[in-house]
């Protein structure tokens, strides 16, 4: 039946559709008007007309400069009407090159004409489709200048349309810079003025605010231009400040606060600027409160998360503003993924640096349950945001010991990380794991049982250095003061091959954590001897590789510290004593100009010459022969090493037979 | 009556001092009046300082009773002490706000800022007792009529500015710290609370800003929001269908307003366009319009004559109205607008008897003075009415009418001989008119009211330049409107019609409802800006 109806429509419209192709302008005009009237307001008619293949002819009628302007106008209006149809309608319009044709047209049509307005209106409809055909609009300066000129001078309708198109189009640095050169900042500023005693119109203000936000996002150059752009007697931040006030429509206030936020994060406004502290921030905190609609609250939380992401003073201010904590806890309770995501992100930002704020967050009623639920949320955006929140909170020692344990947060976290997570989730999640695995964290044991070691060892094999770092860092934390079986498991699982690979890592931080892991593994006597009995050659080789390689001093320091730990082992001492190469290096490092390396070498020497342990005399003899004693004496005499003198004296005191 | 100059000067200077004091007061802006324009301070005074009586003995006040310090032992909570402001917060504030700056946190900083009802124990911190509410600095907790607080906000200490705001529309209270809104602390507040601070340990000192100084917090932003919200509430208020016939009601209001004020042609045109009936005879409207125009043009004598002719007996029955008109006529004589038409019609220039002293050009509202200075032979009758609303139709010249002006003129036939003598004559005429007026006032019942009206009018003669004098306000053309309204209302009433138009009755009804709301502690009255609603 449906089929039949469509068929009927096509048949009945055939006559005027045919007329469209006539060479008689009057007939074409009549056909266009009939067509236009038939498609307005009817998605079914739109689909039908598009399926009849009329679009190319319409585009031709629209673009042909030799044609009667009225025909061109009607064709453009019809295209514009079709572009208000279903997403499929818009897709087929884009496929047929409508966006490009409209852009071409805009290059030549006279400014201020009805034709220009109709073309812009159609283009705006097409650009509101996702994904928008941004490629149809090249970053051509002449074109962009023309468009910003329309945005400044044309009719209200045309200005709003062009600004909306540009806001969608502006998605990268190239577009941001090009638009700025074309003067889009001042065009946007002109749209932001609300005449006194008039009601601010969201339909006019919102596109301009969106354009401004898109232009300034993470772009310090553009933000600086925006900062200095004025309209009348007000700069853009001042105009925005007027728009965040309480009597403005919520959506306008939200977008204005977003612009101020982007200006701040792009470095144009300092964090203590009054327009941030008394404008954007309180506005966003207010928009998060219960009275507002869910989508406003969700967006406000998201923007506030970005505003407070790094600056501690803003975090502190937000934390006390307008009961933000309970507002956010309430947003977490909302149904939509966007709301949960926004609230979690905001909690993550607020708790990033300040322990007191973390305490406030944790104490917010029922929040931890929501975080755990958030981790289990099927929407990856929500679970990622929940992990971010957890990551922030996991920086608190107290939380690690109490709340996190109570809620067994590690369970869903491990599950997420084992369940082929995306790179971002893996990064934040493993950072959180790092914190959870700190020695004092009670979550450590159960996590081991869940295969944490294996997962972390896998992380160290990732191509992303951040993930390798998190992996090795977490292993290092896990090994700190751990039981021997845990250490064995780490060594076994990581494997010596991977250990050497990590020592050669391109990222120094990874090498440092790898050596840190070795230090943690080689601590307490029994562990040192037990591990060295199995891995002596590999460990010694690793140390020599570092000591001989061209590593920065802090890396070599770590290697010497490992040597010192080995020197503390009962049997392991001999491994060093047997290696003349290492002992000679020790002498060299005692005389090294870098004081921290001297200190580390002194630590090694001190452990080796310690009296009262079996074979101490023989070791002292051997070390004296190799010049360690002389090196120590030189060190004692040196003025540069004054801060080491106590330790030098202690070491020398062990040699009493020789002095 | 003896109209001696010295007497009048005395009266004049008395008034003058008063006026100039008012002038000084309005120069130093009263910020509180701007913040709370709907508060009638004669009925409900605003809190402007701490009370020297309503406080515990451990509280000391200084600096115009705006600084509070603790002077007790401060050993236990039994040594807590509070002070209330001089007056409770009037509901007509709509949104009330005050700020306290912590000058010193003293020993322990046990300071509470908040509100309490009359009679609540002052040997306590605000918040601990029934009908008492406070935010405490040491722990940042809020205390809502209870000895145990709830976590509310940050702690506060030396150098912080804590604000306390009361929303009298939804009866909530919020605090601010250093200009940052901390969120709502209390809901469901009772009416008539006093700003209150409490201190508990030695060395605690706080300063208060009840609004005399600019606030740290942007309270104006919240006021704007509440105004906008109230406006939406009014706009969207649901009405039963039969009352929601706006078009009909508005047409009726416009039509009756036009008729009432005698905008005859406009009323007829409006009636044609909207089909509204006009309940009054067109000729009658035109007559009223004519009289009104005369009054508004300052030609009161003619207006009185015309009234007598058209509505015989009206003024005789209403001596108060007649006196009002005559008084105005006297003022207009000083103004130079109410002079009789000249016999030959060539010298009808409006000239005040005192015009030679140089009436300031900018103040010339009636065109008459300009015409005089230009020396043009413009007929006084052609001067358009000061009120621009009126149609510019020239009134017929009423010659030789037997009004008071004319009778004075008759007594002084040498009026047009020479400038100096003519002026002397004018003064004499005016004095004669004044005597008549005084005699008239003696017969009236509302003695005090009429006496002061008369004194004001006579005081004009005491100044060499009355326009620039403290009583010069009487000469402003806008003052004619009240007289015109009174006359118009009386005429309408005598014809058996309503003395005020429905739209004006509606406005004054709304105004009186707002006053009642204010008395009934309904804070929304602060944000129902009647003139803004009408100006739409």
CSV table of C-alpha atoms in Angstrom, one decimal, chain A residues 41 79 82 92 154 188 231 267 271 294 325 338 347-348 365 431 437 578-579 581 594 605:
chain,number,residue,atom,x,y,z
A,41,UNK,CA,6.6,20.7,5.7
A,79,UNK,CA,17.0,23.1,-1.8
A,82,UNK,CA,14.8,19.7,1.2
A,92,UNK,CA,21.7,12.4,-0.5
A,154,UNK,CA,24.0,41.3,6.4
A,188,UNK,CA,31.1,37.2,16.7
A,231,UNK,CA,32.7,45.9,19.9
A,267,UNK,CA,45.9,31.3,28.3
A,271,UNK,CA,42.9,31.8,36.5
A,294,UNK,CA,19.3,17.7,32.8
A,325,UNK,CA,29.3,18.8,45.5
A,338,UNK,CA,26.1,12.8,29.2
A,347,UNK,CA,34.6,15.4,40.4
A,348,UNK,CA,37.9,14.2,38.8
A,365,UNK,CA,26.3,11.2,50.3
A,431,UNK,CA,47.5,5.3,36.4
A,437,UNK,CA,49.1,-0.6,44.3
A,578,UNK,CA,83.9,-11.1,42.2
A,579,UNK,CA,83.4,-8.5,39.5
A,581,UNK,CA,85.0,-4.4,36.5
A,594,UNK,CA,78.3,14.6,40.3
A,605,UNK,CA,81.2,0.9,49.4
